Short mmCIF file of C-alpha atoms and ligand atoms in Angstrom, two decimals:
data_model
loop_
_atom_site.label_atom_id
_atom_site.label_comp_id
_atom_site.label_asym_id
_atom_site.label_seq_id
_atom_site.Cartn_x
_atom_site.Cartn_y
_atom_site.Cartn_z
CA MET A 1 -25.22 -6.13 1.49
CA ILE A 2 -21.46 -6.13 1.85
CA ARG A 3 -19.58 -3.33 3.46
CA ILE A 4 -16.62 -2.53 1.80
CA GLY A 5 -13.93 -0.03 2.73
CA ALA A 6 -11.41 1.24 0.01
CA VAL A 7 -8.58 3.99 0.05
CA GLY A 8 -9.70 7.29 -1.01
CA PHE A 9 -6.45 7.92 -3.20
CA LEU A 10 -6.46 8.11 -6.87
CA ASN A 11 -4.16 4.91 -6.96
CA ALA A 12 -7.21 2.83 -5.34
CA SER A 13 -9.69 4.15 -7.65
CA PRO A 14 -9.06 1.46 -10.51
CA LEU A 15 -9.63 -1.23 -7.91
CA ALA A 16 -12.80 0.05 -6.53
CA TYR A 17 -14.19 0.86 -9.80
CA GLY A 18 -17.95 0.89 -10.09
CA LEU A 19 -18.45 -0.69 -6.51
CA ASP A 20 -20.22 2.51 -5.43
CA ARG A 21 -22.95 1.89 -8.05
CA ASP A 22 -23.26 -2.08 -7.27
CA PRO A 23 -26.34 -2.65 -5.18
CA ARG A 24 -24.70 -5.52 -3.37
CA VAL A 25 -22.29 -2.84 -1.82
CA SER A 26 -21.99 -0.35 0.25
CA LEU A 27 -18.82 1.44 -0.31
CA ARG A 28 -16.74 3.97 1.80
CA LEU A 29 -13.57 5.81 1.09
CA ASP A 30 -10.85 6.65 3.80
CA LEU A 31 -7.38 7.01 4.29
CA PRO A 32 -5.51 3.79 4.76
CA SER A 33 -4.99 4.01 8.31
CA VAL A 34 -8.81 4.79 8.80
CA CYS A 35 -9.55 1.85 6.59
CA ALA A 36 -7.54 -0.57 8.84
CA SER A 37 -9.17 0.68 11.80
CA LEU A 38 -12.56 0.14 10.34
CA LEU A 39 -12.00 -3.52 9.33
CA HIS A 40 -10.29 -4.18 12.84
CA ALA A 41 -13.38 -2.61 14.60
CA GLY A 42 -15.82 -4.87 12.32
CA GLU A 43 -17.36 -1.82 10.88
CA ILE A 44 -16.39 -2.82 7.46
CA ASP A 45 -16.29 -6.53 6.02
CA LEU A 46 -13.85 -6.12 3.58
CA GLY A 47 -11.18 -3.36 3.18
CA LEU A 48 -8.42 -2.31 0.81
CA VAL A 49 -6.04 -2.26 3.73
CA PRO A 50 -2.40 -1.38 4.33
CA VAL A 51 -0.68 -4.99 4.33
CA ILE A 52 0.97 -4.61 7.76
CA GLU A 53 -2.56 -4.62 9.25
CA ILE A 54 -3.06 -7.93 8.26
CA LEU A 55 -0.63 -9.03 11.26
CA ARG A 56 -2.50 -6.52 13.58
CA GLY A 57 -6.05 -7.88 13.34
CA PRO A 58 -8.14 -9.15 15.97
CA VAL A 59 -8.89 -12.22 13.90
CA HIS A 60 -7.26 -14.24 11.23
CA TYR A 61 -8.03 -12.22 8.00
CA ASP A 62 -8.27 -13.67 4.53
CA LEU A 63 -6.45 -12.08 1.42
CA VAL A 64 -8.36 -11.79 -1.69
CA PRO A 65 -5.79 -13.42 -4.39
CA GLY A 66 -4.57 -11.45 -7.27
CA LEU A 67 -5.24 -7.88 -6.46
CA ALA A 68 -3.16 -5.12 -4.79
CA ILE A 69 -1.67 -1.69 -4.87
CA ALA A 70 1.92 -2.49 -5.31
CA CYS A 71 4.92 -1.37 -7.26
CA GLU A 72 8.07 -2.43 -9.03
CA GLY A 73 10.61 0.09 -8.54
CA THR A 74 9.53 3.71 -8.79
CA VAL A 75 6.22 4.31 -7.24
CA ASN A 76 6.16 8.02 -7.34
CA SER A 77 3.70 8.59 -4.70
CA VAL A 78 5.45 7.05 -1.55
CA ALA A 79 8.64 9.00 -0.86
CA LEU A 80 10.99 10.32 1.84
CA PHE A 81 11.52 14.11 1.23
CA THR A 82 14.73 15.37 3.28
CA ARG A 83 16.60 18.50 3.45
CA VAL A 84 19.82 16.79 4.72
CA PRO A 85 21.60 13.75 3.24
CA VAL A 86 20.10 10.44 4.50
CA ALA A 87 23.12 9.65 6.81
CA GLN A 88 22.24 12.73 8.61
CA ILE A 89 18.56 12.51 9.14
CA ARG A 90 17.97 12.77 12.95
CA ARG A 91 14.18 13.28 13.04
CA LEU A 92 11.82 11.87 10.50
CA ALA A 93 8.20 12.88 10.48
CA LEU A 94 5.79 10.11 9.63
CA ASP A 95 2.62 10.61 7.55
CA VAL A 96 -0.56 9.53 9.92
CA SER A 97 -2.38 8.26 6.94
CA SER A 98 0.20 5.40 6.28
CA ARG A 99 0.66 2.31 7.83
CA SER A 100 2.70 0.17 5.50
CA SER A 101 4.99 2.77 4.16
CA VAL A 102 5.60 3.66 7.82
CA GLY A 103 6.84 0.13 8.52
CA LEU A 104 8.78 0.34 4.92
CA VAL A 105 10.60 3.54 5.93
CA ARG A 106 11.70 2.34 9.36
CA ILE A 107 12.97 -1.10 7.81
CA LEU A 108 15.07 0.86 5.44
CA CYS A 109 16.40 3.12 7.68
CA ARG A 110 17.68 0.54 9.91
CA HIS A 111 18.88 -2.09 7.10
CA HIS A 112 19.57 -0.14 3.90
CA TRP A 113 20.57 3.16 5.09
CA SER A 114 22.06 2.31 8.76
CA ILE A 115 20.57 5.07 10.60
CA GLU A 116 18.34 5.54 13.74
CA PRO A 117 16.42 8.62 13.61
CA GLU A 118 13.56 9.89 15.98
CA TYR A 119 10.32 9.17 14.64
CA VAL A 120 7.38 11.80 14.99
CA ASP A 121 3.79 11.50 13.70
CA ALA A 122 2.61 14.10 11.47
CA SER A 123 -0.20 15.27 9.25
CA PRO A 124 0.75 14.94 5.50
CA ASP A 125 1.68 18.76 4.92
CA LEU A 126 5.16 18.62 3.82
CA ALA A 127 6.21 22.32 4.82
CA SER A 128 4.96 21.70 8.50
CA MET A 129 6.69 18.23 8.46
CA LEU A 130 9.99 19.64 7.34
CA ASP A 131 9.42 22.50 10.03
CA VAL A 132 9.59 19.90 12.99
CA ALA A 133 11.84 17.05 11.26
CA ASP A 134 14.67 16.65 8.83
CA ALA A 135 12.77 14.47 6.62
CA ALA A 136 9.27 13.65 5.98
CA LEU A 137 7.54 10.58 4.81
CA MET A 138 4.29 10.99 2.72
CA ILE A 139 1.95 8.90 0.70
CA GLY A 140 -0.64 9.20 -1.78
CA ASP A 141 -2.14 12.27 -3.46
CA PRO A 142 -0.43 14.72 -1.05
CA ALA A 143 2.98 13.12 -1.95
CA LEU A 144 2.35 13.44 -5.50
CA ASP A 145 1.72 17.17 -5.13
CA ALA A 146 4.25 17.68 -2.40
CA PRO A 147 6.21 20.96 -3.29
CA TRP A 148 9.54 19.47 -2.37
CA GLN A 149 11.56 21.27 -4.79
CA SER A 150 10.65 24.87 -3.45
CA LEU A 151 11.21 23.47 0.21
CA GLY A 152 14.57 22.77 -0.71
CA ALA A 153 13.99 18.88 -0.14
CA ILE A 154 15.39 16.07 -2.31
CA LYS A 155 12.79 13.11 -3.12
CA ILE A 156 13.86 9.50 -2.31
CA ASP A 157 11.37 7.03 -3.89
CA LEU A 158 10.62 4.25 -1.61
CA GLY A 159 9.61 1.71 -4.06
CA GLU A 160 12.86 2.27 -5.75
CA ALA A 161 14.76 2.10 -2.29
CA TRP A 162 12.76 -1.20 -1.48
CA GLN A 163 13.84 -2.67 -5.03
CA ALA A 164 17.58 -1.58 -4.70
CA PHE A 165 17.39 -3.22 -1.12
CA THR A 166 15.58 -6.62 -1.94
CA GLY A 167 15.24 -6.58 -5.75
CA LEU A 168 11.70 -7.27 -5.13
CA PRO A 169 8.19 -5.59 -5.69
CA PHE A 170 6.64 -3.78 -2.79
CA VAL A 171 2.85 -4.35 -1.83
CA PHE A 172 1.35 -1.40 0.00
CA ALA A 173 -2.21 -2.67 0.18
CA ALA A 174 -4.54 -5.43 -0.34
CA TRP A 175 -8.04 -6.56 -0.22
CA VAL A 176 -8.29 -7.87 3.28
CA ALA A 177 -11.69 -9.64 4.83
CA ARG A 178 -13.02 -10.88 7.97
CA PRO A 179 -13.48 -14.45 8.26
CA GLY A 180 -16.31 -16.04 6.05
CA VAL A 181 -16.59 -12.83 3.88
CA VAL A 182 -14.36 -14.22 0.76
CA THR A 183 -16.44 -16.10 -1.76
CA PRO A 184 -15.83 -17.32 -5.32
CA ALA A 185 -18.62 -14.35 -6.31
CA LEU A 186 -16.83 -11.78 -4.33
CA ILE A 187 -13.46 -12.62 -5.91
CA ASP A 188 -15.19 -12.30 -9.23
CA LEU A 189 -16.82 -9.11 -8.33
CA LEU A 190 -13.41 -7.43 -7.27
CA HIS A 191 -11.67 -8.91 -10.37
CA ALA A 192 -14.39 -7.51 -12.65
CA ALA A 193 -14.27 -3.99 -10.89
CA SER A 194 -10.33 -4.21 -11.35
CA ARG A 195 -10.55 -4.95 -15.19
CA ALA A 196 -13.12 -2.19 -15.61
CA GLY A 197 -11.12 0.15 -13.61
CA GLN A 198 -7.99 -0.54 -15.50
CA ALA A 199 -9.75 0.31 -18.72
CA ALA A 200 -10.96 3.49 -17.31
CA ILE A 201 -7.79 4.79 -16.31
CA PRO A 202 -7.53 7.65 -18.79
CA LEU A 203 -10.96 8.54 -17.43
CA LEU A 204 -10.13 8.30 -13.84
CA ALA A 205 -6.84 10.47 -14.34
CA GLU A 206 -8.78 13.13 -16.40
CA ALA A 207 -11.54 13.37 -13.95
CA GLU A 208 -8.70 14.04 -11.23
CA ALA A 209 -6.94 16.47 -13.32
CA ALA A 210 -9.86 18.54 -13.70
CA GLY A 211 -9.27 19.99 -17.21
CA ASP A 212 -5.54 20.27 -16.87
CA SER A 213 -4.33 18.04 -19.71
CA THR A 214 -0.62 18.00 -18.84
CA ARG A 215 -1.56 16.65 -15.29
CA ALA A 216 -4.16 14.14 -16.74
CA GLY A 217 -1.11 12.60 -18.63
CA ARG A 218 0.96 12.59 -15.64
CA LEU A 219 -1.81 10.72 -13.46
CA GLU A 220 -2.37 8.24 -16.24
CA ARG A 221 1.38 7.50 -16.36
CA TYR A 222 1.44 7.30 -12.79
CA LEU A 223 -1.55 4.78 -12.80
CA ARG A 224 -0.20 2.60 -15.69
CA GLN A 225 3.57 2.60 -15.20
CA ASN A 226 4.14 3.09 -11.25
CA ILE A 227 1.22 1.38 -9.70
CA ARG A 228 1.13 -2.43 -10.32
CA TYR A 229 -2.35 -4.13 -9.47
CA HIS A 230 -1.26 -7.54 -9.53
CA LEU A 231 -0.76 -9.60 -6.51
CA ASP A 232 1.22 -12.20 -8.37
CA GLU A 233 4.27 -14.46 -7.45
CA PRO A 234 6.96 -11.73 -7.55
CA ALA A 235 4.67 -9.50 -5.33
CA LEU A 236 3.82 -12.00 -3.08
CA ARG A 237 7.68 -12.71 -2.53
CA GLY A 238 7.95 -9.11 -1.76
CA LEU A 239 5.09 -9.15 0.61
CA SER A 240 6.40 -12.16 2.42
CA ARG A 241 9.74 -10.25 2.77
CA TYR A 242 8.44 -7.19 4.27
CA LEU A 243 6.00 -9.11 6.66
CA THR A 244 9.03 -11.12 7.88
CA LEU A 245 11.09 -7.72 8.37
CA ALA A 246 8.13 -6.26 10.14
CA MET A 247 7.77 -8.74 12.60
CA ASP A 248 11.33 -9.15 13.12
CA GLU A 249 11.61 -5.68 14.05
CA GLY A 250 8.89 -5.71 16.35
CA LEU A 251 6.70 -3.27 14.16
CA ALA A 252 3.76 -6.05 14.21
CA PRO A 253 2.82 -9.05 16.17
CA VAL A 254 4.53 -12.37 15.12
CA ARG A 255 1.72 -14.23 13.08
CA PRO A 256 3.65 -17.09 11.31
CA GLU A 257 0.28 -18.39 10.04
CA VAL A 258 -0.22 -15.31 8.24
CA LEU A 259 3.28 -15.78 6.54
CA GLU A 260 2.40 -19.29 5.63
CA VAL A 261 -0.77 -18.08 3.80
CA VAL A 262 1.28 -15.44 1.87
CA ASP A 263 3.87 -18.16 0.91
CA ARG A 264 1.24 -20.66 -0.39
CA MET A 265 -0.34 -18.05 -2.32
CA GLY A 266 2.92 -17.31 -3.80
CA GLN A 267 3.72 -20.78 -4.56
CA ALA A 268 0.13 -21.36 -6.08
CA ALA A 269 0.74 -18.45 -8.47
CA VAL A 270 4.07 -19.76 -9.83
CA PRO A 271 3.11 -20.21 -13.74
CA GLY A 272 2.64 -23.88 -14.39
CA THR A 273 1.21 -24.77 -10.94
CA THR A 274 -2.78 -25.06 -10.68
CA GLN A 275 -5.35 -23.26 -8.81
CA ALA A 276 -3.56 -19.85 -8.65
CA GLY A 277 -5.36 -17.87 -6.02
CA ALA A 278 -7.54 -20.57 -4.59
CA LEU A 279 -6.17 -20.25 -1.13
CA ALA A 280 -7.99 -17.31 0.25
CA SER A 281 -9.85 -19.18 2.93
CA GLU A 282 -7.62 -22.12 3.52
CA ARG A 283 -5.98 -22.31 6.85
CA ALA A 284 -2.53 -23.64 7.96
C1 ISJ B 1 1.46 3.67 -3.21
C2 ISJ B 1 0.61 3.92 -2.33
O1 ISJ B 1 -0.06 2.89 -1.46
C3 ISJ B 1 -0.77 3.23 -0.42
C4 ISJ B 1 0.09 3.18 1.01
C5 ISJ B 1 -0.41 2.64 2.00
C6 ISJ B 1 0.36 2.94 3.43
O2 ISJ B 1 1.50 3.25 3.40
O3 ISJ B 1 -0.20 2.25 4.21
C7 ISJ B 1 -1.51 2.20 2.15
C8 ISJ B 1 -2.31 2.05 1.06
C9 ISJ B 1 -1.96 2.44 -0.37
O4 ISJ B 1 -3.04 3.37 -0.92
C10 ISJ B 1 0.21 5.69 -2.04
O5 ISJ B 1 -0.91 5.82 -1.39
O6 ISJ B 1 1.01 6.17 -2.54
#
């Protein structure tokens, strides 16, 4: 029995589709930050975890090829909500359920917007975050539903901001495993789940919308057009750039061997080369 932890947000449901009914799997759903802690503690074997956590593991993790929660431009569910112009943000509240986007917003503040706000951790509730800070980072389902207009805020999409800054996709989370866990059979299982999950997107959106057909349409567009599920060559370049910046900024330990694996996966994923994705457990 393989112990798998996935993110409980709607955006992860196509990747984890049907794993709860697989007798070979015990599946649990948690917030991204919790998913990462469970993997580090050895309480799960494989997790859909925030990518920055690959650098923070107690052991060298393996990355499952081909699958991710990513975006290319607008993501919609990862945003900075601010009541003041960006240049005037002095205090910024960070959603405690996030790890990758916390790193992303810190990198964008320093390198894209040239601001150095004070950061405070906060639960993902926009009204209370804006009570204690000028701006708030939120992710996932709470960000999709945040009442930013009525709170007098503007929404800055961080997928768009990253694309403006780098020209690249952004990878938020990927399937990450403890050593010895990734096998060809597991890779097949996860790719089959993802294929079934992509086909089930209308059903997943409808179930989440609980009878509200306008909302179901909006969620379906979010899953199809904003979220990208491919860890392909452009996504791997985005991931490599992000991990490099996170290490340079001191946001995570410096692990060049992790970057090498990501870069080699990217080279293998270039169309026309062989064995795309065969590098899961190869070591430098
Ligand atoms: C795009 C998203 O990606 C999420 C963002 C994460 C993070 O910031 O650490 C982790 C997992 C993803 O599910 C989102 O939830 O909105």
